[in-house]
């Protein structure tokens, strides 16, 4: 079987190397010449756990990367994983997806076989059906008789994308017709037998499948905003720590413990953009997205909250030396897209603060946005030497060594705000004995 993957971002490339490592013949197509050349030279264009090893064992063997759509002519199955960004007004920019469909129409217009196109790009309900129509008009092929079309969402988390491909919580197939649904079910069953996992496979309409993705991401965002709201309440009650409260809440099997970690809020390439698109989509349906809007608002307010704490502690921030620890949208990645930490940096700069930044992985990406407006620090020692205040903005394990550094050295920093709650509460009093004030979001212990 020959599989095509269009769009070699973290989703497309993760599927490509995993399929290729299981013996499928995979062709990855991307319009970015530089990216294709890096991949062909066994270099991943981004950091993803396990990617390097899989790329090295598959490229040039079962996996080829190219800019040429023509290589897909004899493909049986094509996954489309290009980007569909959400515009400022919440509408979806489908230019890349439409362009991929146009190319595929040209590639398959004379096909003697019946290939299947599976859209994996997160798109709003109704889009897959519209893309199938566009394909049919351009290629002259009848859908579904001569060409299969389906939507199958991905639920990959950056940092564990390969593991998520191998072991998904569920596989959703939203096919336009029964034959396509059956072929895809068979394909995924066989693939997961090879892999040794056994995820539930659910077949539904394309519109339902499209909505599953938005509903899932909105629900995850809602849990995080819920946790952050409870964190705010805890801060007002002496003797209260949100960690203990939510741990107990999460033990209820009806609730569960995942995505209840309070902090600076959610970021990344999916949750914020999908919620924004869902809000607009709901409004377009003449419904009122009050719940989704509240989730979004709570998330935005997390940054304002930290700024308020700083102003309460320091007054005017102009000229104050503030270090932001962590810029990636979450630990384990160099991705800074829609990162709350980065938004915090920009806010601090607006307020006239002198900002130092540190991140174990994301400094190169951050430089592209922040340029020379901030100072980049490579070690934690330097952070504590230069900055009056340090804010832990991404929960890297690396920052757990702060208490040790504080014990060993004389430092300049007088205040640490742990917005990601990674410092051990037991260590706070020891740091405070050294004259360092530590504020942990969601905690009112020892105030
Ligand atoms: C997410 C979804 O999990 C995935 O299914 C979808 O396909 C793409 O979007 P990802 O963007 O990689 O994946 O990030 P995720 O690990 O879900 O975290 C999202 C954000 O929420 C991060 O900024 C993270 O720090 C934050 N988060 C997560 C919390 O603040 N608290 C939590 O309890 C969990």
Coordinates of C-alpha atoms and ligand atoms in Angstrom, one line a residue:
X1 CA 0.0 0.0 0.0
X2 CA 1.3 3.5 -0.9
X3 CA 0.4 6.3 1.5
X4 CA 0.7 10.0 0.7
X5 CA 1.0 12.7 3.4
X6 CA 0.5 16.3 2.4
X7 CA 2.0 18.8 4.8
X8 CA 5.1 17.8 6.8
X9 CA 4.5 19.7 10.0
X10 CA 4.6 17.9 13.4
X11 CA 1.3 16.1 12.6
X12 CA 2.1 15.0 9.0
X13 CA 5.7 14.1 9.8
X14 CA 4.8 12.1 12.8
X15 CA 2.3 10.0 10.9
X16 CA 4.7 9.7 8.0
X17 CA 7.6 8.2 10.0
X18 CA 5.4 5.9 12.0
X19 CA 3.6 4.5 8.9
X20 CA 7.0 4.2 7.1
X21 CA 8.5 2.4 10.2
X22 CA 5.7 -0.2 9.9
X23 CA 6.6 -1.1 6.3
X24 CA 4.1 1.1 4.4
X25 CA 5.5 3.0 1.4
X26 CA 5.1 6.6 2.3
X27 CA 5.6 9.8 0.3
X28 CA 5.5 13.1 2.1
X29 CA 4.8 16.2 0.1
X30 CA 5.4 19.8 1.3
X31 CA 5.8 23.0 -0.7
X32 CA 8.6 24.2 1.6
X33 CA 11.8 23.3 -0.2
X34 CA 14.0 23.9 2.8
X35 CA 11.9 21.6 5.0
X36 CA 11.8 18.8 2.4
X37 CA 15.6 19.1 2.0
X38 CA 16.1 18.9 5.8
X39 CA 13.9 15.9 6.1
X40 CA 15.6 14.2 3.2
X41 CA 18.9 14.8 5.0
X42 CA 17.4 13.1 8.1
X43 CA 17.0 16.3 10.1
X44 CA 13.7 17.0 11.7
X45 CA 12.7 20.7 11.1
X46 CA 11.4 20.8 14.8
X47 CA 12.0 19.0 18.0
X48 CA 9.7 16.0 18.7
X49 CA 10.5 13.2 21.0
X50 CA 11.6 10.1 19.1
X51 CA 11.3 11.8 15.7
X52 CA 15.1 11.8 15.0
X53 CA 15.4 8.0 15.4
X54 CA 12.4 7.2 13.3
X55 CA 13.5 9.6 10.6
X56 CA 16.9 8.1 10.4
X57 CA 15.6 4.6 10.0
X58 CA 12.9 5.3 7.4
X59 CA 14.1 8.1 5.1
X60 CA 15.4 6.9 1.8
X61 CA 13.9 3.5 2.5
X62 CA 10.2 3.4 3.1
X63 CA 9.8 7.2 3.3
X64 CA 10.5 9.8 0.7
X65 CA 10.0 13.6 1.1
X66 CA 9.4 15.7 -1.9
X67 CA 7.8 19.0 -3.2
X68 CA 6.4 17.1 -6.2
X69 CA 2.7 16.2 -6.0
X70 CA 3.2 14.0 -9.0
X71 CA 4.8 11.3 -6.8
X72 CA 1.3 10.7 -5.4
X73 CA -0.2 9.5 -8.7
X74 CA -0.3 5.8 -7.6
X75 CA -1.0 6.5 -3.9
X76 CA -3.9 4.5 -2.4
X77 CA -4.5 6.7 0.6
X78 CA -3.6 10.4 1.0
X79 CA -3.7 12.2 4.4
X80 CA -3.9 16.0 4.2
X81 CA -2.3 17.6 7.2
X82 CA -1.7 21.2 6.1
X83 CA -2.3 24.2 8.3
X84 CA -5.7 25.9 8.5
X85 CA -5.0 29.0 10.7
X86 CA -7.8 30.8 12.5
X87 CA -8.0 34.5 11.4
X88 CA -8.3 37.3 14.0
X89 CA -12.1 37.4 13.5
X90 CA -12.4 33.6 14.2
X91 CA -12.9 32.6 10.5
X92 CA -10.8 29.8 9.1
X93 CA -8.2 30.4 6.5
X94 CA -8.5 27.4 4.1
X95 CA -6.0 28.6 1.4
X96 CA -3.5 25.8 2.1
X97 CA -6.1 23.1 2.2
X98 CA -7.8 24.3 -1.0
X99 CA -4.5 24.5 -2.7
X100 CA -3.7 20.9 -1.7
X101 CA -7.1 19.7 -3.0
X102 CA -6.5 21.5 -6.3
X103 CA -3.1 19.7 -6.7
X104 CA -4.7 16.4 -5.8
X105 CA -7.5 17.0 -8.4
X106 CA -4.8 17.4 -11.0
X107 CA -2.8 14.4 -9.8
X108 CA -5.8 12.0 -9.7
X109 CA -7.9 13.3 -12.7
X110 CA -6.9 10.3 -14.8
X111 CA -6.5 7.8 -12.0
X112 CA -7.6 4.3 -12.9
X113 CA -7.8 3.2 -9.3
X114 CA -10.0 4.7 -6.5
X115 CA -7.8 6.5 -4.0
X116 CA -9.0 7.8 -0.7
X117 CA -8.3 11.3 0.5
X118 CA -8.4 11.8 4.3
X119 CA -8.4 15.3 5.7
X120 CA -6.7 15.5 9.0
X121 CA -6.4 19.3 9.1
X122 CA -8.7 20.6 11.8
X123 CA -11.6 22.0 9.9
X124 CA -15.1 23.3 10.8
X125 CA -18.2 21.1 10.2
X126 CA -19.1 21.1 6.5
X127 CA -15.6 21.7 5.2
X128 CA -14.7 18.1 4.2
X129 CA -17.9 17.9 2.1
X130 CA -17.1 21.2 0.4
X131 CA -13.5 20.0 -0.3
X132 CA -14.9 16.8 -1.9
X133 CA -17.2 18.9 -4.1
X134 CA -14.3 21.2 -5.1
X135 CA -12.1 18.1 -5.9
X136 CA -14.9 16.6 -8.0
X137 CA -15.5 19.8 -10.0
X138 CA -11.8 20.3 -10.7
X139 CA -10.9 16.6 -11.5
X140 CA -14.1 15.5 -13.2
X141 CA -14.1 12.5 -10.9
X142 CA -17.3 11.4 -9.2
X143 CA -17.1 11.4 -5.4
X144 CA -17.7 8.9 -3.8
X145 CA -17.9 6.5 -6.8
X146 CA -14.4 7.1 -8.2
X147 CA -12.8 8.7 -5.2
X148 CA -13.1 8.3 -1.5
X149 CA -13.3 11.3 0.9
X150 CA -13.2 11.4 4.7
X151 CA -12.3 13.4 7.7
X152 CA -10.3 11.8 10.5
X153 CA -9.2 14.2 13.3
X154 CA -5.8 13.9 15.0
X155 CA -5.4 14.3 18.7
X156 CA -1.6 14.5 18.8
X157 CA 0.1 16.4 21.6
X158 CA 3.3 18.1 20.8
X159 CA 6.2 16.4 22.6
X160 CA 4.4 13.0 22.5
X161 CA 3.1 13.0 19.0
X162 CA 4.8 9.7 18.0
X163 CA 3.4 8.0 21.1
X164 CA 0.0 9.4 20.3
X165 CA 0.1 8.1 16.7
X166 CA 1.0 4.7 18.0
X167 CA -1.5 4.6 20.8
X168 CA -4.4 6.9 20.3
X169 CA -7.4 7.1 22.7
X170 CA -9.7 6.7 19.7
X171 CA -9.7 6.7 15.9
X172 CA -12.6 8.7 14.3
X173 CA -13.6 8.1 10.7
X174 CA -16.0 10.6 9.2
X175 CA -16.5 9.2 5.7
X176 CA -18.8 10.5 2.9
X177 CA -19.9 6.9 2.1
X178 CA -19.9 3.4 3.5
X179 CA -17.3 1.9 1.2
X180 CA -14.7 4.6 2.2
X181 CA -15.6 4.1 5.9
X182 CA -15.1 0.3 5.6
X183 CA -11.8 0.7 3.7
X184 CA -10.4 3.1 6.3
X185 CA -11.6 1.0 9.2
X186 CA -9.8 -2.0 7.7
X187 CA -6.7 0.1 7.1
X188 CA -6.6 1.4 10.7
X189 CA -7.4 -2.1 12.2
X190 CA -4.5 -3.6 10.3
X191 CA -2.2 -0.8 11.2
X192 CA -3.0 -1.0 14.9
X193 CA -2.6 -4.8 14.9
X194 CA 0.9 -4.2 13.5
X195 CA 1.6 -1.6 16.2
X196 CA 0.1 -3.8 19.0
X197 CA -2.5 -1.3 20.2
X198 CA -6.3 -1.6 20.0
X199 CA -8.0 1.8 19.9
X200 CA -11.7 2.1 19.5
X201 CA -12.6 3.0 15.9
X202 CA -15.7 5.1 15.6
X203 CA -17.5 5.7 12.3
X204 CA -19.7 8.8 11.9
X205 CA -20.6 11.5 9.4
X206 CA -17.8 14.0 8.3
X207 CA -19.6 16.8 10.1
X208 CA -19.8 14.9 13.4
X209 CA -16.1 13.9 13.1
X210 CA -15.1 17.6 12.4
X211 CA -17.1 18.7 15.5
X212 CA -15.4 16.0 17.6
X213 CA -12.1 17.7 17.3
X214 CA -13.4 21.2 18.3
X215 CA -15.5 19.7 21.1
X216 CA -12.5 17.8 22.4
X217 CA -10.1 20.8 22.4
X218 CA -12.8 23.2 23.8
X219 CA -13.4 20.7 26.7
X220 CA -9.7 20.5 27.5
X221 CA -9.5 24.3 27.5
X222 CA -12.6 24.4 29.7
X223 CA -11.0 22.1 32.2
X224 CA -7.8 24.2 32.4
X225 CA -9.9 27.4 32.8
X226 CA -11.9 25.6 35.5
X227 CA -8.7 24.7 37.4
X228 CA -7.5 28.3 37.1
X229 CA -10.8 29.6 38.5
X230 CA -10.6 27.3 41.5
X231 CA -6.9 28.4 41.9
X232 CA -8.1 32.0 42.2
X233 CA -10.6 31.0 44.9
X234 CA -7.9 29.1 46.8
X235 CA -5.7 32.1 46.9
X236 CA -8.4 33.9 48.9
X237 CA -8.7 31.2 51.6
X238 CA -5.9 30.9 54.2
X239 CA -4.5 27.4 54.4
X240 CA -5.7 26.5 50.9
X241 CA -3.7 25.0 48.1
X242 CA -5.4 24.3 44.7
X243 CA -3.1 21.3 44.1
X244 CA -4.6 19.4 47.1
X245 CA -8.2 20.5 46.2
X246 CA -8.0 19.4 42.6
X247 CA -6.2 16.2 43.3
X248 CA -9.1 15.2 45.5
X249 CA -11.6 16.5 42.9
X250 CA -9.9 14.5 40.1
X251 CA -10.1 11.2 42.0
X252 CA -13.8 11.1 41.2
X253 CA -13.9 8.8 38.2
X254 CA -16.6 11.0 36.7
X255 CA -14.2 13.9 36.7
X256 CA -10.7 12.4 36.3
X257 CA -7.4 14.1 36.9
X258 CA -6.2 15.1 33.4
X259 CA -6.0 18.8 32.3
X260 CA -6.7 20.1 35.7
X261 CA -3.3 21.7 36.3
X262 CA -3.7 25.4 37.0
X263 CA -1.1 27.9 36.0
X264 CA -0.6 30.7 33.5
X265 CA -3.2 29.2 31.1
X266 CA -3.2 27.2 27.9
X267 CA -1.3 28.1 24.7
X268 CA 0.0 26.2 21.7
X269 CA -1.0 25.8 18.1
X270 CA -4.4 24.2 18.7
X271 CA -6.4 25.0 21.9
X272 CA -6.5 28.8 21.5
X273 CA -7.1 28.8 17.7
X274 CA -9.7 26.0 17.8
X275 CA -11.7 27.7 20.6
X276 CA -11.6 31.0 18.7
X277 CA -12.9 29.3 15.6
X278 CA -15.6 27.4 17.6
X279 CA -16.8 30.7 19.1
X280 CA -17.2 32.3 15.6
X281 CA -18.8 29.1 14.2
X282 CA -21.3 29.1 17.1
X283 CA -22.1 32.8 16.5
X284 CA -22.6 32.1 12.8
X285 CA -25.2 29.5 13.8
X286 CA -26.9 32.4 15.7
X287 CA -26.2 30.7 19.0
X288 CA -24.5 32.3 22.0
X289 CA -21.2 30.8 22.9
X290 CA -21.2 32.0 26.5
X291 CA -19.3 29.0 27.9
X292 CA -16.6 29.1 25.2
X293 CA -16.1 32.8 25.6
X294 CA -15.8 32.5 29.4
X295 CA -13.1 29.8 29.0
X296 CA -11.2 32.1 26.6
X297 CA -11.6 35.1 28.9
X298 CA -10.3 33.3 32.0
X299 CA -7.3 32.2 30.0
X300 CA -6.5 35.7 28.8
X301 CA -6.9 37.0 32.4
X302 CA -4.1 34.8 33.6
X303 CA -1.5 37.1 32.2
X304 CA -3.2 40.2 33.6
X305 CA -3.2 38.5 36.9
X306 CA 0.5 38.0 37.0
X307 CA 1.0 41.6 35.9
X308 CA -1.3 42.8 38.8
X309 CA 0.8 40.7 41.3
X310 CA 4.0 42.3 40.0
X311 CA 2.5 45.8 40.3
X312 CA 1.2 45.1 43.7
X313 CA 4.7 44.0 44.8
X314 CA 6.8 46.4 42.9
X315 CA 4.7 49.4 41.9
X316 CA 5.5 50.9 38.5
X317 CA 7.3 48.2 36.3
X318 CA 9.2 50.8 34.3
X319 CA 12.9 49.9 34.4
X320 CA 12.4 46.9 36.7
X321 CA 14.5 43.9 35.9
X322 CA 12.1 41.0 35.3
X323 CA 13.1 37.5 34.1
X324 CA 10.7 35.3 32.4
X325 CA 11.6 31.6 32.8
X326 CA 10.3 29.5 30.0
X327 CA 9.0 30.7 26.7
X328 CA 7.7 27.5 25.0
X329 CA 3.9 27.0 25.3
X330 CA 4.6 24.0 27.4
X331 CA 7.6 22.0 28.5
X332 CA 9.2 19.5 26.2
X333 CA 8.9 21.6 23.0
X334 CA 10.6 24.5 21.3
X335 CA 7.2 25.7 20.0
X336 CA 6.3 29.2 21.1
X337 CA 3.0 29.5 19.1
X338 CA 0.4 31.3 21.1
X339 CA 2.6 30.8 24.2
X340 CA 1.2 32.5 27.3
X341 CA 4.8 33.1 28.5
X342 CA 5.6 35.0 25.3
X343 CA 2.4 37.1 25.8
X344 CA 3.6 37.9 29.3
X345 CA 7.0 39.0 27.9
X346 CA 5.3 41.4 25.4
X347 CA 3.0 42.8 28.2
X348 CA 6.0 43.4 30.4
X349 CA 7.8 45.2 27.6
X350 CA 4.7 47.3 27.1
X351 CA 4.9 48.3 30.7
X352 CA 8.5 49.4 30.3
X353 CA 10.2 46.6 32.2
X354 CA 13.7 45.4 31.4
X355 CA 13.1 41.8 30.4
X356 CA 15.4 38.8 30.6
X357 CA 14.3 35.5 29.1
X358 CA 15.5 32.0 29.6
X359 CA 14.3 28.7 28.0
X360 CA 16.0 25.3 27.7
X361 CA 14.9 24.9 24.1
X362 CA 12.9 27.8 22.6
X363 CA 15.3 30.7 22.6
X364 CA 16.1 30.4 18.9
X365 CA 12.4 30.6 18.0
X366 CA 11.8 33.4 20.5
X367 CA 14.6 35.5 19.0
X368 CA 12.6 35.7 15.8
X369 CA 9.8 37.4 17.6
X370 CA 11.5 39.3 20.4
X371 CA 14.6 40.3 18.6
X372 CA 16.8 42.7 20.7
X373 CA 13.9 43.9 22.9
X374 CA 14.9 41.4 25.6
X375 CA 18.1 39.9 27.0
X376 CA 18.6 36.2 26.5
X377 CA 20.2 34.3 29.4
X378 CA 21.6 30.8 29.0
X379 CA 21.9 29.8 32.6
X380 CA 19.7 30.0 35.7
X381 CA 22.6 31.3 37.7
X382 CA 22.7 34.4 35.5
X383 CA 18.9 34.9 35.9
X384 CA 19.2 35.0 39.6
X385 CA 22.3 37.2 39.4
X386 CA 20.7 39.9 37.1
X387 CA 16.9 39.9 37.7
X388 CA 15.0 41.5 40.6
X389 CA 12.0 39.3 39.9
X390 CA 11.8 35.9 38.1
X391 CA 8.5 34.4 36.9
X392 CA 8.4 30.7 36.1
X393 CA 6.1 30.9 33.0
X394 CA 6.6 27.4 31.5
X395 CA 6.8 24.4 33.8
X396 CA 10.2 23.0 32.7
X397 CA 11.7 20.6 35.3
X398 CA 14.9 22.5 34.8
X399 CA 13.4 25.2 37.1
X400 CA 13.0 22.8 40.0
X401 CA 16.7 23.4 40.8
X402 CA 16.0 27.0 41.8
X403 CA 15.8 26.3 45.5
X404 CA 19.2 24.6 45.4
X405 CA 20.8 27.5 43.5
X406 CA 19.2 29.9 46.1
X407 CA 20.8 28.0 48.9
X408 CA 24.2 27.9 47.4
X409 CA 24.6 31.4 46.2
X410 CA 24.0 35.0 47.0
X411 CA 21.5 36.2 44.5
X412 CA 20.0 39.5 43.4
X413 CA 16.5 38.2 42.8
X414 CA 14.1 39.2 45.6
X415 CA 10.8 37.7 44.3
X416 CA 9.9 34.6 42.4
X417 CA 6.4 34.0 41.0
X418 CA 5.8 30.4 40.3
X419 CA 2.9 30.6 37.8
X420 CA 3.2 26.9 36.8
X421 CA 3.4 25.5 40.3
X422 CA 6.5 23.4 39.8
X423 CA 8.4 24.4 43.0
X424 CA 7.8 22.1 45.9
X425 CA 5.8 23.8 48.6
X426 CA 8.0 22.4 51.3
X427 CA 11.0 24.2 49.9
X428 CA 9.3 27.6 49.9
X429 CA 10.0 28.4 53.6
X430 CA 13.7 27.6 53.2
X431 CA 13.9 30.0 50.3
X432 CA 12.0 32.6 52.2
X433 CA 14.5 32.3 55.1
X434 CA 17.1 33.4 52.6
X435 CA 15.2 36.6 52.1
X436 CA 13.5 35.5 48.9
X437 CA 9.7 36.0 48.6
X438 CA 8.0 33.3 46.6
X439 CA 4.4 33.6 45.3
X440 CA 2.8 30.4 43.9
X441 CA -0.4 30.8 42.0
X442 CA -3.3 28.9 43.6
X443 CA -1.8 28.8 47.0
X444 CA -2.6 30.6 50.3
X445 CA -0.3 28.8 52.6
X446 CA 1.5 30.7 55.3
X447 CA 0.3 34.1 54.2
Ligands
LIG1 C1 -3.5 19.9 22.1 C2 -4.4 18.7 22.3 O1 -4.0 18.0 23.6 C3 -4.3 17.7 21.2 O2 -5.2 16.6 21.4 C4 -4.6 18.4 19.9 O3 -4.5 17.6 18.8 C5 -3.7 19.6 19.7 O4 -3.8 20.5 20.9 P1 -0.9 20.4 22.4 O5 -1.2 21.8 21.7 O6 0.3 19.7 22.0 O7 -2.1 19.4 22.2 O8 -0.8 20.8 24.0 P2 -1.4 20.1 25.3 O9 -0.4 19.2 25.9 O10 -2.8 19.7 25.2 O11 -1.4 21.5 26.2 C6 -2.0 22.7 25.8 C7 -1.8 23.8 26.7 O12 -2.5 23.7 27.9 C8 -0.3 24.0 27.1 O13 0.0 25.4 27.1 C9 -0.2 23.5 28.5 O14 0.8 24.1 29.3 C10 -1.6 23.8 29.1 N1 -2.1 23.0 30.1 C11 -2.4 21.6 29.8 C12 -2.4 23.5 31.4 O15 -2.3 24.7 31.6 N2 -3.0 22.7 32.3 C13 -3.2 21.3 32.1 O16 -3.7 20.7 33.0 C14 -2.9 20.8 30.8

